[in-house]
mmCIF file of C-alpha atoms and ligand atoms in Angstrom:
data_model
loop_
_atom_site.group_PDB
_atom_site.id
_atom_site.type_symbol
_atom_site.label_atom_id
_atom_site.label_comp_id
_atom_site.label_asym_id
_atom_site.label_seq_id
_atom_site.Cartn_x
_atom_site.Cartn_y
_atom_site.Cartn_z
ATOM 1 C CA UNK A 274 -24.998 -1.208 2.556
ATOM 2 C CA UNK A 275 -24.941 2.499 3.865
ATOM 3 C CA UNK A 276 -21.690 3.851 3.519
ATOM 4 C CA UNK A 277 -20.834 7.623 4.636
ATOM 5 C CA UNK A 278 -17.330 8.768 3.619
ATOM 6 C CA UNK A 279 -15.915 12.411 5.774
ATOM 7 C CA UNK A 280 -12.788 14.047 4.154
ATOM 8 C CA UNK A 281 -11.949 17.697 3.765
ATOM 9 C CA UNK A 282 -11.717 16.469 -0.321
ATOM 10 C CA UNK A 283 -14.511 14.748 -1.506
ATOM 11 C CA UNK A 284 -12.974 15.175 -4.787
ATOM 12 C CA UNK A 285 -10.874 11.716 -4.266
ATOM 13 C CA UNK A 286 -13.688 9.783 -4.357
ATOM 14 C CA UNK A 287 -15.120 10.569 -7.683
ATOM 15 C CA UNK A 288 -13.448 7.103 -8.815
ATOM 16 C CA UNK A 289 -16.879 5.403 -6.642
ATOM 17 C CA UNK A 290 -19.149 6.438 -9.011
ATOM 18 C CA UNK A 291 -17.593 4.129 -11.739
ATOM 19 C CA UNK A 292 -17.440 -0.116 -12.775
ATOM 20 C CA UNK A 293 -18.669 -1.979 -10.138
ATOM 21 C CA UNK A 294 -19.234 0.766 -7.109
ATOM 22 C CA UNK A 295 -21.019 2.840 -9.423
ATOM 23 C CA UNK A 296 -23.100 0.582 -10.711
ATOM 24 C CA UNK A 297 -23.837 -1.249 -7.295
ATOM 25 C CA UNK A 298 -24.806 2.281 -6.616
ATOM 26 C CA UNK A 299 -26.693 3.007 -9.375
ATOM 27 C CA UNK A 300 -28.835 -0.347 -8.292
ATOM 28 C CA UNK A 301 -29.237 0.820 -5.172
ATOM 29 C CA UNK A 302 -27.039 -1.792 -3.528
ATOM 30 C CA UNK A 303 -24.681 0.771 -2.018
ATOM 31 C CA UNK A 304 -25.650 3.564 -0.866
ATOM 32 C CA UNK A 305 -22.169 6.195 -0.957
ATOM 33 C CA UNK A 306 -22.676 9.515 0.855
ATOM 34 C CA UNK A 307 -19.401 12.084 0.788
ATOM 35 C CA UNK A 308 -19.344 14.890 3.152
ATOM 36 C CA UNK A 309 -17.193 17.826 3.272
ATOM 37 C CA UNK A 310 -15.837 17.781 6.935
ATOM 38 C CA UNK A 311 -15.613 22.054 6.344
ATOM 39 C CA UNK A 312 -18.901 22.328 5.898
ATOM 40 C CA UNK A 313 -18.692 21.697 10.227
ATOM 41 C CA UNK A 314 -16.013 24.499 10.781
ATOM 42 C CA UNK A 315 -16.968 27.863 12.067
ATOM 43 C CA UNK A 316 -14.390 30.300 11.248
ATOM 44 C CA UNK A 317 -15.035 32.146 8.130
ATOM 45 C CA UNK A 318 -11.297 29.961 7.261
ATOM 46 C CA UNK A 319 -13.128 26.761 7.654
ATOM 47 C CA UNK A 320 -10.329 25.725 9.933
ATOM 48 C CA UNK A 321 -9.548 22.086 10.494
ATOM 49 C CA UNK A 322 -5.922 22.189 12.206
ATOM 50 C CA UNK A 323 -4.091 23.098 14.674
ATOM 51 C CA UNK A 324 -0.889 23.057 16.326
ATOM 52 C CA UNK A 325 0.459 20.037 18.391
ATOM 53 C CA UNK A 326 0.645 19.925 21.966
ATOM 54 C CA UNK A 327 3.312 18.567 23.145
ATOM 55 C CA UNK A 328 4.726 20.587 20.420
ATOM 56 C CA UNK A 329 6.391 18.586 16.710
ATOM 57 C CA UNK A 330 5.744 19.053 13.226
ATOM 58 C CA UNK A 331 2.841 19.785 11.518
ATOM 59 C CA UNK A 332 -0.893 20.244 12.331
ATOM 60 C CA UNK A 333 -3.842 17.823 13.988
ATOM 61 C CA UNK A 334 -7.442 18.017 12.811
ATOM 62 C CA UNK A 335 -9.498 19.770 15.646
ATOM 63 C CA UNK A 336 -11.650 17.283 17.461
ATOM 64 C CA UNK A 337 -14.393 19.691 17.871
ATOM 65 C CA UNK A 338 -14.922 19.916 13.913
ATOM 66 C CA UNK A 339 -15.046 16.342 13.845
ATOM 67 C CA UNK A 340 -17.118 16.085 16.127
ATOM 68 C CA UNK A 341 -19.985 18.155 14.753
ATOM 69 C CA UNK A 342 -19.305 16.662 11.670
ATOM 70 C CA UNK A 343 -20.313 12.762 12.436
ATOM 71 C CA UNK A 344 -23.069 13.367 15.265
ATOM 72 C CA UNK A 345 -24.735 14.805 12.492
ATOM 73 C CA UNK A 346 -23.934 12.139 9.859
ATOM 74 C CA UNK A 347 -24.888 9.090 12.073
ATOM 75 C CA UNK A 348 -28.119 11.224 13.703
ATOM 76 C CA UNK A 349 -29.398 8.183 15.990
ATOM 77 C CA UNK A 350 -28.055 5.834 14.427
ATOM 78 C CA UNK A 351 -24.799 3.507 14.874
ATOM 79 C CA UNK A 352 -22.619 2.681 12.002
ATOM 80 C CA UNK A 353 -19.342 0.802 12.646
ATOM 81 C CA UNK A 354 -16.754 3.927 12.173
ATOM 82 C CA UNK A 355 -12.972 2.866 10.941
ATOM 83 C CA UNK A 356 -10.384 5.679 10.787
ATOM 84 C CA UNK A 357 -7.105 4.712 8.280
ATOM 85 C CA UNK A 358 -4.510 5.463 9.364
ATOM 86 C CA UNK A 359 -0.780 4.313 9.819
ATOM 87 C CA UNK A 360 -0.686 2.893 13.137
ATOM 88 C CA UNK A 361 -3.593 0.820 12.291
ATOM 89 C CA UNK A 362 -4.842 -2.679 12.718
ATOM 90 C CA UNK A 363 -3.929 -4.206 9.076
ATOM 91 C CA UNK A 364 -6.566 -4.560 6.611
ATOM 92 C CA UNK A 365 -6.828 -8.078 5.344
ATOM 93 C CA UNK A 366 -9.117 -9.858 3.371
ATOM 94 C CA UNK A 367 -10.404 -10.960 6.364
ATOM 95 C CA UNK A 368 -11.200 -7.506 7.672
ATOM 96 C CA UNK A 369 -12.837 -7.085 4.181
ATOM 97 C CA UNK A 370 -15.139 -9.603 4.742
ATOM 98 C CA UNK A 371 -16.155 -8.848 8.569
ATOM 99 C CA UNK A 372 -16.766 -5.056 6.740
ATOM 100 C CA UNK A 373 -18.986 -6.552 4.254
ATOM 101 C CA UNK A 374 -21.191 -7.923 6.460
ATOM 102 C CA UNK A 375 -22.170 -4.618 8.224
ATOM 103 C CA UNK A 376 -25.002 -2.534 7.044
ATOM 104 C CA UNK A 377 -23.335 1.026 7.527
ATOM 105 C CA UNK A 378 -19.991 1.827 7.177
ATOM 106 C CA UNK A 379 -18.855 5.383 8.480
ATOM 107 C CA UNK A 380 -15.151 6.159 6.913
ATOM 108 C CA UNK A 381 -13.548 9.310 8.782
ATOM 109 C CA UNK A 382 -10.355 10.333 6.528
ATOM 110 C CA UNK A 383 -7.827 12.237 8.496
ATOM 111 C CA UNK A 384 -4.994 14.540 6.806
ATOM 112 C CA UNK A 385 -2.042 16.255 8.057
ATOM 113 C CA UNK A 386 -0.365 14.465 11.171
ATOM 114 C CA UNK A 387 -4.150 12.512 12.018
ATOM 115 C CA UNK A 388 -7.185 13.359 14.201
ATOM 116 C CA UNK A 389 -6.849 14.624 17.207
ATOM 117 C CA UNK A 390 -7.207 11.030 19.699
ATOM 118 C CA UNK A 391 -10.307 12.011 21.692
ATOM 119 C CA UNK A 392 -12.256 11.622 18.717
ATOM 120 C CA UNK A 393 -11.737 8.000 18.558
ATOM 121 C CA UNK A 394 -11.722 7.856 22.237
ATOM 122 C CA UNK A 395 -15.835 9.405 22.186
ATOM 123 C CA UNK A 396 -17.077 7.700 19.551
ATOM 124 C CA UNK A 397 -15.136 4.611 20.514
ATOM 125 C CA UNK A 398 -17.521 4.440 23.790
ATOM 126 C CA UNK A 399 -20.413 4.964 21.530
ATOM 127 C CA UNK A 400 -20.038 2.766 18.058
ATOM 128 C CA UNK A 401 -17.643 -0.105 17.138
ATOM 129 C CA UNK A 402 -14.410 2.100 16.009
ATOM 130 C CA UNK A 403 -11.489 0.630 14.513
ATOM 131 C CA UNK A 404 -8.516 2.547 13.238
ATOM 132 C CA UNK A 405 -6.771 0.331 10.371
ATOM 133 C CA UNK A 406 -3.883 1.044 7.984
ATOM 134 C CA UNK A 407 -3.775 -0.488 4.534
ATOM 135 C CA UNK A 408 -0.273 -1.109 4.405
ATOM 136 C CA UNK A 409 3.767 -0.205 5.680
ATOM 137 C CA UNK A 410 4.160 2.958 3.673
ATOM 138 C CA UNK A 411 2.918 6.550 4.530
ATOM 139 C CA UNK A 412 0.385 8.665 2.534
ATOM 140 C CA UNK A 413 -0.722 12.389 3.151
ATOM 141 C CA UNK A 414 -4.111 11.139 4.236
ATOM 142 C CA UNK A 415 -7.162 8.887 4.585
ATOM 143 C CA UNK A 416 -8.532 9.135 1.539
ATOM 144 C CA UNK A 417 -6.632 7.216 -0.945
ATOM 145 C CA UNK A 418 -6.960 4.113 2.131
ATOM 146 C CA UNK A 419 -10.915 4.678 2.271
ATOM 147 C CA UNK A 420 -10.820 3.831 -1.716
ATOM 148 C CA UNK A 421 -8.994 0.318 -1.007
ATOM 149 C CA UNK A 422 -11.056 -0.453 1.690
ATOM 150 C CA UNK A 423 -14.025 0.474 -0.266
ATOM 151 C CA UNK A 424 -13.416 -1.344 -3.028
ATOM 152 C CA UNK A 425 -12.073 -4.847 -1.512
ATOM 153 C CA UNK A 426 -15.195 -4.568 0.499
ATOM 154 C CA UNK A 427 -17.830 -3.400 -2.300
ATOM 155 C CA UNK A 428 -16.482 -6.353 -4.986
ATOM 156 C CA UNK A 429 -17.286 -8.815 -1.892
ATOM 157 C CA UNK A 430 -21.426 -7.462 -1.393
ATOM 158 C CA UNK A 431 -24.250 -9.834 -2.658
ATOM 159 C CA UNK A 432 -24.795 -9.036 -6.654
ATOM 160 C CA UNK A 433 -21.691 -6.436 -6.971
ATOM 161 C CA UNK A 434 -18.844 -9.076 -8.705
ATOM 162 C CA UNK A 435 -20.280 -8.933 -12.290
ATOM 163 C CA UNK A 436 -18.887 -12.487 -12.430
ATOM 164 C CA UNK A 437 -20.481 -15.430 -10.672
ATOM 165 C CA UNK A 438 -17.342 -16.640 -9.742
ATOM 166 C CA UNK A 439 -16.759 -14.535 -7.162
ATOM 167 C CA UNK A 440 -14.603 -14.445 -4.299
ATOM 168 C CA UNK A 441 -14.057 -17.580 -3.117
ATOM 169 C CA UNK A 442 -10.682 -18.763 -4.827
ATOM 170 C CA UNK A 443 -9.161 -14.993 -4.423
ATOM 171 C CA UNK A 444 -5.249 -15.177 -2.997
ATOM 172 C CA UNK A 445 -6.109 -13.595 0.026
ATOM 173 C CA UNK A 446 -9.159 -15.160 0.402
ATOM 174 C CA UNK A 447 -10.554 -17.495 3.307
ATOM 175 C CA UNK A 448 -10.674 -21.233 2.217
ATOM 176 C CA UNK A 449 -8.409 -23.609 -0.345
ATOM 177 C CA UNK A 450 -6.446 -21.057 -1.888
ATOM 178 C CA UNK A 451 -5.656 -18.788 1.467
ATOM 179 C CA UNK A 452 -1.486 -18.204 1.809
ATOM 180 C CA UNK A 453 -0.896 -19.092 -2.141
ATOM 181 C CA UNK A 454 -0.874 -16.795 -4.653
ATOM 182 C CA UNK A 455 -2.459 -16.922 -8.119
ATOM 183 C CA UNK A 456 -0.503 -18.180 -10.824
ATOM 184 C CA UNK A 457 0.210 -16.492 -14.228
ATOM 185 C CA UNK A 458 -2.867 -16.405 -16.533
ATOM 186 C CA UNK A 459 -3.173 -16.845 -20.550
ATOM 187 C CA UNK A 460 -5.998 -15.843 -22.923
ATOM 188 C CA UNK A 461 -5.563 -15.980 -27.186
ATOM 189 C CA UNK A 462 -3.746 -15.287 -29.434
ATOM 190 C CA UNK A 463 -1.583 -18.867 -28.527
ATOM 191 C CA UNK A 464 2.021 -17.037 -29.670
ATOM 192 C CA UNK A 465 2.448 -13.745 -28.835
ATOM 193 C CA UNK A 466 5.769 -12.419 -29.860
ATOM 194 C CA UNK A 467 6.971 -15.076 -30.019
ATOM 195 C CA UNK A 468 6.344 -16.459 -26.683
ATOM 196 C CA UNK A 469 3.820 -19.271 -25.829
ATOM 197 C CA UNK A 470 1.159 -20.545 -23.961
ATOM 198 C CA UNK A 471 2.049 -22.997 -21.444
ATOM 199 C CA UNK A 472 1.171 -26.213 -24.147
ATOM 200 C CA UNK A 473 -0.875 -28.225 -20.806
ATOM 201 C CA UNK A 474 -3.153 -25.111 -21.151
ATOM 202 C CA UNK A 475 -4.098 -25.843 -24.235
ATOM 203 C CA UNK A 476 -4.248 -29.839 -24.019
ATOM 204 C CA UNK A 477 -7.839 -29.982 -22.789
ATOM 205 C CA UNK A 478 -6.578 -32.118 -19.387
ATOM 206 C CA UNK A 479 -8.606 -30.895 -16.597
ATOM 207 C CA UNK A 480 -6.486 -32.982 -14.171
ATOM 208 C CA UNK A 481 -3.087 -31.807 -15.362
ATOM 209 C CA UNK A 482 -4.615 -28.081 -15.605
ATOM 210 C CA UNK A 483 -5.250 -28.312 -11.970
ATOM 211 C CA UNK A 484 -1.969 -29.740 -10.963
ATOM 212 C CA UNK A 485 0.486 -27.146 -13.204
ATOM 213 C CA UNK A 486 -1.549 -24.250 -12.033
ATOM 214 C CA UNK A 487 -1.324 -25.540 -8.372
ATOM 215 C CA UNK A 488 2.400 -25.951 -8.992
ATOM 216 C CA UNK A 489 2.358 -22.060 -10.407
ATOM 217 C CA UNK A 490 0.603 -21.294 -7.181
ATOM 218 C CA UNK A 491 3.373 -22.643 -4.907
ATOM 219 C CA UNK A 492 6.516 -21.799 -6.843
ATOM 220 C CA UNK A 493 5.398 -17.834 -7.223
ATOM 221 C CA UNK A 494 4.500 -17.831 -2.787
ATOM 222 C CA UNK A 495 8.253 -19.402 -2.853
ATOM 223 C CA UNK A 496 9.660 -16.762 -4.505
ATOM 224 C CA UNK A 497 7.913 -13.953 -3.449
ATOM 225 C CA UNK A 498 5.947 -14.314 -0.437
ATOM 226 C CA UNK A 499 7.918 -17.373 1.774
ATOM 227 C CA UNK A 500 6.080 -15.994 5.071
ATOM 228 C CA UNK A 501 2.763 -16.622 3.517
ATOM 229 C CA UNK A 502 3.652 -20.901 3.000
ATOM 230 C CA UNK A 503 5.114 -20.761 6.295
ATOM 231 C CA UNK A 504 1.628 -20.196 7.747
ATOM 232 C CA UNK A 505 0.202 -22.949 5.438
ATOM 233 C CA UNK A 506 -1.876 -25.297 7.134
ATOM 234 C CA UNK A 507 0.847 -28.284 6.382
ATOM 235 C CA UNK A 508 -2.558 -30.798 6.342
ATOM 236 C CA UNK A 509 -3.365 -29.149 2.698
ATOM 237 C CA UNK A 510 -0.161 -29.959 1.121
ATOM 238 C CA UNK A 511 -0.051 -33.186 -0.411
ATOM 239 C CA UNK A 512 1.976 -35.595 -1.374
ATOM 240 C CA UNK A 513 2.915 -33.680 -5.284
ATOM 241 C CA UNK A 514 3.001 -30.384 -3.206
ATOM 242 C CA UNK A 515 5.884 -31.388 -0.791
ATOM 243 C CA UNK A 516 7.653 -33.397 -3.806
ATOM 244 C CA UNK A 517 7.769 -29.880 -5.145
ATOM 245 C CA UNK A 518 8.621 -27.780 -2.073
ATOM 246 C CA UNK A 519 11.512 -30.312 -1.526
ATOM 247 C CA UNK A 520 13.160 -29.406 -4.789
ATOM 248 C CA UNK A 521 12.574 -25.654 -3.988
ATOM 249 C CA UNK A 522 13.856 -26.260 -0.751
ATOM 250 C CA UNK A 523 11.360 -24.912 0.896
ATOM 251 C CA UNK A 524 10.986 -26.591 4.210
ATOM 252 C CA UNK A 525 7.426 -27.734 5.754
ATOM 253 C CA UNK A 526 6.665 -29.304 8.825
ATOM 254 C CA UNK A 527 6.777 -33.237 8.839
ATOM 255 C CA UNK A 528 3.549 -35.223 7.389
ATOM 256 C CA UNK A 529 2.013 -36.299 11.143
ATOM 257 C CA UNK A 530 2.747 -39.995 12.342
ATOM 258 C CA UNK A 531 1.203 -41.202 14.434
ATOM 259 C CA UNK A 532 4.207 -42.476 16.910
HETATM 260 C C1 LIG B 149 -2.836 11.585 7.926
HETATM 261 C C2 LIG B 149 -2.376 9.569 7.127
HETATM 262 C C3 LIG B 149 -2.550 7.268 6.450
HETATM 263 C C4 LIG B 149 -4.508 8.446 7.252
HETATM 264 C C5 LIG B 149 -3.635 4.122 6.152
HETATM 265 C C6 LIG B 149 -1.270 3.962 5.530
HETATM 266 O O1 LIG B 149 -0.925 10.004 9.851
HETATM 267 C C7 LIG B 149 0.285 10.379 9.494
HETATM 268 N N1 LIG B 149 1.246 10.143 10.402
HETATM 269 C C8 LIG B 149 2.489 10.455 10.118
HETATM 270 C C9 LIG B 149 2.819 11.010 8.903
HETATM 271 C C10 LIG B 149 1.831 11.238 7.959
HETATM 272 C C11 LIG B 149 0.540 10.946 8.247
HETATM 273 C C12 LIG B 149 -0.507 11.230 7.197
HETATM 274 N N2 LIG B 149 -1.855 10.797 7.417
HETATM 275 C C13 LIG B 149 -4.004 10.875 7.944
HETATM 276 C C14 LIG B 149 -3.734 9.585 7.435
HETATM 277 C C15 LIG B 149 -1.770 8.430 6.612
HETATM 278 C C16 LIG B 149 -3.913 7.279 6.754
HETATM 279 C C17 LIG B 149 -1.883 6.032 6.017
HETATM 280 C C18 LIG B 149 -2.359 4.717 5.929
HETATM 281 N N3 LIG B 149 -4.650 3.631 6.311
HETATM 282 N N4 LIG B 149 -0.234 4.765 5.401
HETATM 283 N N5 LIG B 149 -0.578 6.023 5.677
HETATM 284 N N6 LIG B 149 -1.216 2.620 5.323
#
């Protein structure tokens, strides 16, 4: 995967060239390429910003920079472009794994109050744009967003997860596990401090492993993430899963009767 990356601080990204990115790059399975969007201002001030119209705080990043700045990073080409920022489409998992299936990625990082809109608007007629916001909080840019991304897609390309295992039984990801989070986890000593490893952990009972961490799984999504159960798919609950849920009083739609 070809993946360009446009900020005015390339500096954020040095974090890419280590663990899995940077080895995935190092094979040759990602290819990262950081530009400095200054390098496509004119003034001898490298100017990015300007004032509003319309008036308001702050300063918007001149389209005509940007502008410059990706026709020459995509050439002919036509990588799917996504632009972070707060009023976004969310990025999910699911996102993550529609993005992992692209061959080029272009990552446009805005700062100050965002790009100015006709950038998305021209490039929008010309390549698959999608602006997308990593969360309900603001940050002073882009940048820290295009690591996230980067990372929840790179850990999902062919050969990049050092482990086998993989992706598949991730919280967020599609499949069994999707709205349930992961339970606690527990690796040696057996007392540590003085507290102790759940004792079925230890008894060597696949079966009973299975159903106390599946337990975990539902009692943590009770407590901290309700909205997530409520979009359960009730047909992968059974009949141990709703015994519990009752005596959290959780409520789940009826097992369906027919008549
Ligand atoms: C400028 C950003 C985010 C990109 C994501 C997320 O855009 C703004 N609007 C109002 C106030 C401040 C900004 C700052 N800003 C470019 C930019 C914020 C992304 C961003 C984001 N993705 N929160 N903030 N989840």
């Amino acid at each position: 995967m070809r993946l360009d990356i446009i900020s005015i601080f390339p500096e954020y990204f040095a974090p890419l060239g280590v663990s899995l990115i940077g080895k995935a790059r190092e094979r040759g399975t990602l290819d990262v390429r950081v530009h400095q969007l200054r390098d496509w201002a004119h003034d001898v001030h490298k100017t990015v910003d300007d004032t509003p119209y319309g008036g308001g705080p702050g300063m918007v990043m001149k389209p005509e920079v940007w502008g410059e700045a990706i026709d020459d990073v995509i050439g002919d080409g036509g990588p799917r472009m996504i632009v972070p920022t707060p009023s976004g489409r969310p990025f999910t998992q699911e996102l993550a794994q529609e993005l992992a299936g692209e061959e080029w990625l272009l990552f446009a990082c805005g700062r100050y109050e965002g790009i100015d809109s006709r950038v998305m608007a021209e490039y929008g007629s010309r390549l698959r744009v999608d602006e997308v916001s990593i969360g309900d909080y603001v940050l002073a840019g882009g940048e820290v967003a295009v690591l996230v991304m980067v990372e929840a897609i790179g850990r999902l390309l062919p050969g990049v997860l050092g482990n086998v295992r993989s992706a598949v039984d991730d919280s967020f990801a599609p499949g069994a596990m999707r709205n349930l989070l992961e339970g606690p986890v527990y690796t040696k000593p057996p007392v540590w401090r003085g507290h102790e490893v759940p004792e079925v952990l230890l008894s060597g009972h696949h079966g009973k492993v299975a159903r106390w961490r599946r337990d975990q799984a539902l009692r943590r999504t009770v407590a901290t993430r309700p909205e997530l159960l409520a979009e359960i798919d009730a047909e992968t609950l059974d009949k141990h899963d709703r015994r519990l849920l009752d005596e959290l009083a959780f409520r789940v739609p009826p097992e369906d009767v027919a008549n």
